[in-house]
Amino acid sequence: MRILPSGSRGLLLELDSLEEVLARYAALQEADLPVLDLVPAGRTILVVADRGTELAPLAARLRQVEPAEHAGVGGEPVEIPVRYDGEDLSDAAHLLGCTPEELVRRHAEEEWTVAFCGFAPGFGYLTGSRFDWDVPRRSSPRTKVPARSLGLAGEFTGVYPRESPGGWQLVGHAEVDVFDPDRDPPALLVPGSPVRFVEAR
Amino acid sequence: MTALTVVEPGPLTTVQDFGRPGQAALGIGRSGACDRGAHRLANALVGNHPTLATLEVTFGGLEVTTDTDVMVATSGARCSGRFPHLSPFLLPAGETLALGMPAAGLRTYVAFRGGIDVDPVLGSRATDVLAGLGPKVPQAGDVLPVGTTDRPLPNVDVAPVPEPTGERMVLPVRPGPRRDWFDDEAWALLLSQTYTVDPESNRVGVRLVGEPLSRTREGELSSEGMLRGAIQVPPSGLPVLFLADHPVTGGYPVIGYVEDEDVDRCAQLRPGQEVAFSASRSAAVTGVVTGVVTGVVTDT
């Protein structure tokens, strides 16, 4: 683990893998640290110190936190009803070397975990554990991806919380809003949450 | 309850407070007033708790009227007009408060006693222009509710604080997490040249025009968490200095950070103004750990 400076209030933990990010993030959440925010990402966790906290002692404490053995919050998976009717379904299947039916079966059987959020409020980057989901992004991003679109990119799957530009391969759409500021909780997908996609009938 | 009618919003007026801290893991940025100190001061001048919402007026132009007498104060960029600045005053019912253009600085905070009382979203009344969260940007004809407060009015004539100037602004900067994606020459260039503020700047960030910085490391950075004050260098080599509505994570390397206490000043930079960076002294004094500060590898 490298600890990199991020301004007068932040420290950036740089880790070797996404698995390590999840394990460290789980442990840091449990540790009683003087922090305002922990922001997990693909290979890093940004630690934002509470106002008035000295960074050097905080860095020392961060080093003492052992990564959790079981990353993630555990519990029952969040179920997201989806329809696999995306425009890029056959392209994505082709890129994965399987049929569209096979892609749908694998996606719905997969045990997904929210690795981190970003890009937009409530946009979760979900990783699977059973299959190798390595899907190139579209060569030319769409200027408008509709809200609720279910996409694949790299090792991730995700649902667009609102209409935005995007380069992910669209394989379907969710039947629920993954983010609604007027709902409690506003975000369905929280880092560490297990998730299952259920084909809507 | 007092109703505030927006006659003219000017180029951009938004409702702001201290934003939504602590929700970045959900992809929700902090947002809030770009110049937090000025927002706090405007509130203090009318006896408001610092967390109440003010109007953040960009480049003047706001015109409002109220249906009751209300105490008002402005801070930040001093707009021309027939009202005092940095000093509480009474806006009588039916009269129009008209903010002209500021001669220097960019953002003016207008506090109304009781605060702008629109419905909070996720714990804040701030409008996040990047994420599209919070109250809608006020348009001509919109009516905004003003709340009430029992706190006493402060006994002040005028707040003695420095005002934004149009002069070249020098900002202390410390090395950022990706300082090592650039060589010493690029770092020296960042600290030696004078940049100009691009008109495309907004609440997300101040875009700087100057001689491009070139990277020594190629390849893609996995997106990572960032804070306000980050100086991100996109492929163009022209830095973007992040303000309140910056993205929670970004995929371009952050070469340095402006000291947190100086980011408020950055919110007052206006298009065409000159900016330079100096090496922060506090980084050397309060530095995290030797080696970390310079971006050198430190292992567990």
mmCIF file of C-alpha atoms in Angstrom, chain B residues 32-284:
data_model
loop_
_atom_site.group_PDB
_atom_site.id
_atom_site.type_symbol
_atom_site.label_atom_id
_atom_site.label_comp_id
_atom_site.label_asym_id
_atom_site.label_seq_id
_atom_site.Cartn_x
_atom_site.Cartn_y
_atom_site.Cartn_z
ATOM 1 C CA GLY B 32 -22.084 23.963 -1.583
ATOM 2 C CA ALA B 33 -20.835 27.551 -1.710
ATOM 3 C CA CYS B 34 -17.706 27.963 -3.850
ATOM 4 C CA ASP B 35 -16.442 30.642 -1.435
ATOM 5 C CA ARG B 36 -17.423 29.131 1.913
ATOM 6 C CA GLY B 37 -15.896 31.945 3.940
ATOM 7 C CA ALA B 38 -17.948 34.578 2.127
ATOM 8 C CA HIS B 39 -21.123 32.480 2.521
ATOM 9 C CA ARG B 40 -20.448 32.151 6.261
ATOM 10 C CA LEU B 41 -19.833 35.879 6.611
ATOM 11 C CA ALA B 42 -23.015 36.918 4.775
ATOM 12 C CA ASN B 43 -25.007 34.674 7.108
ATOM 13 C CA ALA B 44 -23.245 36.043 10.191
ATOM 14 C CA LEU B 45 -24.043 39.634 9.197
ATOM 15 C CA VAL B 46 -27.795 38.975 9.341
ATOM 16 C CA GLY B 47 -27.611 36.760 12.441
ATOM 17 C CA ASN B 48 -28.155 33.493 10.538
ATOM 18 C CA HIS B 49 -26.715 30.189 11.617
ATOM 19 C CA PRO B 50 -23.821 29.454 9.184
ATOM 20 C CA THR B 51 -25.637 26.414 7.770
ATOM 21 C CA LEU B 52 -28.586 28.425 6.429
ATOM 22 C CA ALA B 53 -28.731 28.863 2.648
ATOM 23 C CA THR B 54 -27.673 32.022 0.798
ATOM 24 C CA LEU B 55 -27.799 32.994 -2.855
ATOM 25 C CA GLU B 56 -24.534 32.626 -4.736
ATOM 26 C CA VAL B 57 -24.604 35.271 -7.479
ATOM 27 C CA THR B 58 -22.147 34.850 -10.345
ATOM 28 C CA PHE B 59 -21.045 38.096 -11.966
ATOM 29 C CA GLY B 60 -23.865 40.174 -10.483
ATOM 30 C CA GLY B 61 -27.124 40.833 -12.289
ATOM 31 C CA LEU B 62 -29.502 39.522 -9.614
ATOM 32 C CA GLU B 63 -32.688 41.500 -8.970
ATOM 33 C CA VAL B 64 -35.084 40.453 -6.200
ATOM 34 C CA THR B 65 -38.064 41.849 -4.270
ATOM 35 C CA THR B 66 -39.751 40.647 -1.077
ATOM 36 C CA ASP B 67 -43.270 40.875 0.315
ATOM 37 C CA THR B 68 -42.090 41.800 3.841
ATOM 38 C CA ASP B 69 -39.237 43.847 5.263
ATOM 39 C CA VAL B 70 -36.147 41.654 5.541
ATOM 40 C CA MET B 71 -32.551 42.119 6.694
ATOM 41 C CA VAL B 72 -30.027 41.412 3.948
ATOM 42 C CA ALA B 73 -26.231 41.318 3.688
ATOM 43 C CA THR B 74 -23.857 40.765 0.774
ATOM 44 C CA SER B 75 -20.296 39.443 0.863
ATOM 45 C CA GLY B 76 -17.655 38.213 -1.571
ATOM 46 C CA ALA B 77 -17.412 40.182 -4.801
ATOM 47 C CA ARG B 78 -18.678 43.748 -4.309
ATOM 48 C CA CYS B 79 -21.423 44.474 -6.836
ATOM 49 C CA SER B 80 -22.281 47.998 -7.885
ATOM 50 C CA GLY B 81 -25.669 49.227 -6.665
ATOM 51 C CA ARG B 82 -27.467 51.327 -4.105
ATOM 52 C CA PHE B 83 -26.893 49.124 -1.075
ATOM 53 C CA PRO B 84 -23.992 48.616 1.327
ATOM 54 C CA HIS B 85 -21.564 45.679 0.993
ATOM 55 C CA LEU B 86 -20.305 43.652 3.979
ATOM 56 C CA SER B 87 -22.870 45.473 6.094
ATOM 57 C CA PRO B 88 -26.409 44.391 7.033
ATOM 58 C CA PHE B 89 -29.259 46.526 5.679
ATOM 59 C CA LEU B 90 -33.037 46.461 5.572
ATOM 60 C CA LEU B 91 -34.727 45.649 2.278
ATOM 61 C CA PRO B 92 -38.217 47.140 2.615
ATOM 62 C CA ALA B 93 -41.219 45.206 1.306
ATOM 63 C CA GLY B 94 -41.855 45.845 -2.363
ATOM 64 C CA GLU B 95 -38.478 47.447 -3.047
ATOM 65 C CA THR B 96 -36.072 45.891 -5.534
ATOM 66 C CA LEU B 97 -32.552 44.885 -4.621
ATOM 67 C CA ALA B 98 -30.517 45.097 -7.841
ATOM 68 C CA LEU B 99 -26.936 43.850 -8.003
ATOM 69 C CA GLY B 100 -24.803 45.424 -10.721
ATOM 70 C CA MET B 101 -21.598 43.915 -12.014
ATOM 71 C CA PRO B 102 -18.669 43.473 -9.642
ATOM 72 C CA ALA B 103 -15.537 45.492 -10.487
ATOM 73 C CA ALA B 104 -13.408 42.636 -9.126
ATOM 74 C CA GLY B 105 -14.102 39.096 -7.982
ATOM 75 C CA LEU B 106 -16.791 36.806 -9.388
ATOM 76 C CA ARG B 107 -19.166 35.481 -6.746
ATOM 77 C CA THR B 108 -21.347 37.476 -4.378
ATOM 78 C CA TYR B 109 -23.244 35.863 -1.495
ATOM 79 C CA VAL B 110 -26.568 37.383 -0.541
ATOM 80 C CA ALA B 111 -27.913 36.335 2.861
ATOM 81 C CA PHE B 112 -31.505 37.006 3.898
ATOM 82 C CA ARG B 113 -32.305 36.872 7.605
ATOM 83 C CA GLY B 114 -33.860 33.423 8.155
ATOM 84 C CA GLY B 115 -32.106 31.890 5.149
ATOM 85 C CA ILE B 116 -33.425 30.687 1.787
ATOM 86 C CA ASP B 117 -35.825 27.999 2.919
ATOM 87 C CA VAL B 118 -36.275 25.753 -0.131
ATOM 88 C CA ASP B 119 -36.625 22.010 0.543
ATOM 89 C CA PRO B 120 -33.291 20.331 1.252
ATOM 90 C CA VAL B 121 -32.181 17.423 -0.936
ATOM 91 C CA LEU B 122 -30.026 14.795 0.785
ATOM 92 C CA GLY B 123 -29.460 17.127 3.711
ATOM 93 C CA SER B 124 -28.540 20.265 1.787
ATOM 94 C CA ARG B 125 -30.106 23.138 -0.133
ATOM 95 C CA ALA B 126 -27.060 23.440 -2.402
ATOM 96 C CA THR B 127 -27.452 23.156 -6.162
ATOM 97 C CA ASP B 128 -24.820 20.824 -7.605
ATOM 98 C CA VAL B 129 -24.615 21.811 -11.269
ATOM 99 C CA LEU B 130 -22.531 18.768 -12.240
ATOM 100 C CA ALA B 131 -24.619 16.097 -10.516
ATOM 101 C CA GLY B 132 -27.944 17.837 -11.118
ATOM 102 C CA LEU B 133 -28.852 17.604 -7.424
ATOM 103 C CA GLY B 134 -30.561 20.161 -5.202
ATOM 104 C CA PRO B 135 -32.957 23.009 -5.941
ATOM 105 C CA LYS B 136 -33.463 24.164 -9.516
ATOM 106 C CA VAL B 137 -31.434 27.153 -10.663
ATOM 107 C CA PRO B 138 -33.717 30.184 -9.999
ATOM 108 C CA GLN B 139 -35.244 31.823 -13.067
ATOM 109 C CA ALA B 140 -37.033 35.155 -13.514
ATOM 110 C CA GLY B 141 -40.409 35.008 -11.773
ATOM 111 C CA ASP B 142 -39.486 32.223 -9.331
ATOM 112 C CA VAL B 143 -40.511 32.740 -5.717
ATOM 113 C CA LEU B 144 -38.176 31.500 -2.986
ATOM 114 C CA PRO B 145 -39.304 31.154 0.638
ATOM 115 C CA VAL B 146 -37.232 32.861 3.338
ATOM 116 C CA GLY B 147 -37.238 31.237 6.795
ATOM 117 C CA THR B 148 -37.088 32.772 10.245
ATOM 118 C CA THR B 149 -34.496 32.773 13.008
ATOM 119 C CA ASP B 150 -34.508 33.685 16.714
ATOM 120 C CA ARG B 151 -30.800 34.423 16.794
ATOM 121 C CA PRO B 152 -29.882 38.005 17.640
ATOM 122 C CA LEU B 153 -28.772 40.417 14.941
ATOM 123 C CA PRO B 154 -25.067 41.159 15.300
ATOM 124 C CA ASN B 155 -24.098 44.619 16.377
ATOM 125 C CA VAL B 156 -21.835 45.481 13.444
ATOM 126 C CA ASP B 157 -21.650 48.289 10.933
ATOM 127 C CA VAL B 158 -19.319 46.684 8.461
ATOM 128 C CA ALA B 159 -17.222 43.502 8.406
ATOM 129 C CA PRO B 160 -13.508 44.276 8.103
ATOM 130 C CA VAL B 161 -12.403 41.640 5.590
ATOM 131 C CA PRO B 162 -10.215 41.897 2.507
ATOM 132 C CA GLU B 163 -12.155 41.985 -0.756
ATOM 133 C CA PRO B 164 -11.309 40.170 -3.979
ATOM 134 C CA THR B 165 -9.094 42.128 -6.327
ATOM 135 C CA GLY B 166 -8.527 41.744 -10.051
ATOM 136 C CA GLU B 167 -4.777 41.446 -9.560
ATOM 137 C CA ARG B 168 -2.667 38.389 -10.345
ATOM 138 C CA MET B 169 -3.516 35.777 -7.709
ATOM 139 C CA VAL B 170 -0.702 33.668 -6.267
ATOM 140 C CA LEU B 171 -1.826 30.346 -4.812
ATOM 141 C CA PRO B 172 0.299 28.084 -2.602
ATOM 142 C CA VAL B 173 0.318 24.551 -3.982
ATOM 143 C CA ARG B 174 1.641 21.277 -2.622
ATOM 144 C CA PRO B 175 2.483 18.149 -4.646
ATOM 145 C CA GLY B 176 -0.529 15.959 -5.393
ATOM 146 C CA PRO B 177 -0.917 12.176 -5.612
ATOM 147 C CA ARG B 178 0.271 12.021 -9.226
ATOM 148 C CA ARG B 179 3.149 14.459 -8.995
ATOM 149 C CA ASP B 180 5.336 11.540 -10.159
ATOM 150 C CA TRP B 181 3.481 11.382 -13.510
ATOM 151 C CA PHE B 182 5.350 14.600 -14.330
ATOM 152 C CA ASP B 183 9.055 15.390 -14.282
ATOM 153 C CA ASP B 184 10.740 18.205 -12.368
ATOM 154 C CA GLU B 185 10.641 20.385 -15.464
ATOM 155 C CA ALA B 186 6.833 20.204 -15.615
ATOM 156 C CA TRP B 187 6.579 20.908 -11.879
ATOM 157 C CA ALA B 188 8.896 23.905 -12.298
ATOM 158 C CA LEU B 189 6.791 25.122 -15.219
ATOM 159 C CA LEU B 190 3.638 24.877 -13.079
ATOM 160 C CA LEU B 191 5.318 27.032 -10.417
ATOM 161 C CA SER B 192 6.931 29.550 -12.740
ATOM 162 C CA GLN B 193 4.363 30.502 -15.352
ATOM 163 C CA THR B 194 1.426 32.869 -15.170
ATOM 164 C CA TYR B 195 -1.869 31.332 -16.252
ATOM 165 C CA THR B 196 -5.000 33.074 -17.470
ATOM 166 C CA VAL B 197 -8.485 32.040 -16.335
ATOM 167 C CA ASP B 198 -10.514 30.567 -19.216
ATOM 168 C CA PRO B 199 -14.108 31.843 -19.713
ATOM 169 C CA GLU B 200 -15.264 28.191 -19.750
ATOM 170 C CA SER B 201 -14.629 28.027 -15.990
ATOM 171 C CA ASN B 202 -17.611 27.247 -13.755
ATOM 172 C CA ARG B 203 -18.578 25.820 -10.356
ATOM 173 C CA VAL B 204 -16.906 22.530 -11.312
ATOM 174 C CA GLY B 205 -13.513 24.062 -11.869
ATOM 175 C CA VAL B 206 -11.333 26.946 -12.958
ATOM 176 C CA ARG B 207 -9.800 26.179 -16.351
ATOM 177 C CA LEU B 208 -6.357 27.645 -16.857
ATOM 178 C CA VAL B 209 -4.727 28.702 -20.098
ATOM 179 C CA GLY B 210 -0.941 28.723 -20.428
ATOM 180 C CA GLU B 211 1.960 26.652 -21.640
ATOM 181 C CA PRO B 212 0.850 22.985 -21.520
ATOM 182 C CA LEU B 213 2.391 20.608 -18.967
ATOM 183 C CA SER B 214 3.593 17.345 -20.462
ATOM 184 C CA ARG B 215 3.446 14.042 -18.656
ATOM 185 C CA THR B 216 6.374 11.702 -18.363
ATOM 186 C CA ARG B 217 4.186 8.685 -17.659
ATOM 187 C CA GLU B 218 1.821 7.380 -20.303
ATOM 188 C CA GLY B 219 -1.183 5.158 -19.889
ATOM 189 C CA GLU B 220 -4.538 5.456 -18.225
ATOM 190 C CA LEU B 221 -5.169 6.255 -14.607
ATOM 191 C CA SER B 222 -7.933 4.294 -12.902
ATOM 192 C CA SER B 223 -10.413 6.959 -11.706
ATOM 193 C CA GLU B 224 -9.709 8.029 -8.134
ATOM 194 C CA GLY B 225 -11.234 10.243 -5.451
ATOM 195 C CA MET B 226 -10.473 13.963 -5.547
ATOM 196 C CA LEU B 227 -11.149 17.032 -3.424
ATOM 197 C CA ARG B 228 -11.663 20.706 -4.124
ATOM 198 C CA GLY B 229 -8.341 22.414 -4.710
ATOM 199 C CA ALA B 230 -7.061 19.529 -6.863
ATOM 200 C CA ILE B 231 -5.108 20.602 -9.947
ATOM 201 C CA GLN B 232 -5.973 17.991 -12.555
ATOM 202 C CA VAL B 233 -4.032 17.790 -15.803
ATOM 203 C CA PRO B 234 -6.037 16.409 -18.757
ATOM 204 C CA PRO B 235 -4.306 15.314 -21.996
ATOM 205 C CA SER B 236 -4.324 18.936 -23.247
ATOM 206 C CA GLY B 237 -1.766 19.757 -20.527
ATOM 207 C CA LEU B 238 -3.879 22.723 -19.396
ATOM 208 C CA PRO B 239 -4.746 22.397 -15.699
ATOM 209 C CA VAL B 240 -8.216 22.467 -14.194
ATOM 210 C CA LEU B 241 -8.448 23.654 -10.587
ATOM 211 C CA PHE B 242 -11.438 21.945 -8.953
ATOM 212 C CA LEU B 243 -14.073 23.952 -7.092
ATOM 213 C CA ALA B 244 -17.230 22.958 -5.185
ATOM 214 C CA ASP B 245 -19.024 20.877 -7.847
ATOM 215 C CA HIS B 246 -15.978 18.839 -8.911
ATOM 216 C CA PRO B 247 -16.584 15.190 -9.816
ATOM 217 C CA VAL B 248 -16.207 12.769 -6.894
ATOM 218 C CA THR B 249 -13.650 10.754 -8.864
ATOM 219 C CA GLY B 250 -11.547 11.698 -11.849
ATOM 220 C CA GLY B 251 -9.394 9.845 -14.323
ATOM 221 C CA TYR B 252 -6.690 12.409 -15.088
ATOM 222 C CA PRO B 253 -3.603 12.813 -12.903
ATOM 223 C CA VAL B 254 -3.642 15.420 -10.120
ATOM 224 C CA ILE B 255 -0.242 17.093 -10.119
ATOM 225 C CA GLY B 256 -0.863 19.255 -7.070
ATOM 226 C CA TYR B 257 -3.334 20.657 -4.575
ATOM 227 C CA VAL B 258 -4.013 24.257 -3.646
ATOM 228 C CA GLU B 259 -4.142 24.577 0.148
ATOM 229 C CA ASP B 260 -7.721 24.051 1.349
ATOM 230 C CA GLU B 261 -7.798 27.461 3.065
ATOM 231 C CA ASP B 262 -6.979 29.143 -0.264
ATOM 232 C CA VAL B 263 -9.670 27.475 -2.377
ATOM 233 C CA ASP B 264 -12.227 30.123 -1.330
ATOM 234 C CA ARG B 265 -10.080 32.748 -3.052
ATOM 235 C CA CYS B 266 -10.045 30.633 -6.240
ATOM 236 C CA ALA B 267 -13.849 30.932 -6.330
ATOM 237 C CA GLN B 268 -13.370 34.669 -6.936
ATOM 238 C CA LEU B 269 -11.157 34.218 -10.024
ATOM 239 C CA ARG B 270 -12.824 35.670 -13.069
ATOM 240 C CA PRO B 271 -12.252 35.022 -16.766
ATOM 241 C CA GLY B 272 -9.111 36.714 -18.015
ATOM 242 C CA GLN B 273 -7.584 37.119 -14.546
ATOM 243 C CA GLU B 274 -3.978 35.996 -14.040
ATOM 244 C CA VAL B 275 -3.037 33.146 -11.691
ATOM 245 C CA ALA B 276 0.308 31.788 -10.545
ATOM 246 C CA PHE B 277 1.263 28.961 -8.203
ATOM 247 C CA SER B 278 3.936 29.012 -5.505
ATOM 248 C CA ALA B 279 5.375 26.087 -3.536
ATOM 249 C CA SER B 280 3.396 25.765 -0.316
ATOM 250 C CA ARG B 281 5.488 26.191 2.802
ATOM 251 C CA SER B 282 2.979 24.438 5.036
ATOM 252 C CA ALA B 283 3.509 21.221 3.086
ATOM 253 C CA ALA B 284 7.079 21.154 4.321
#
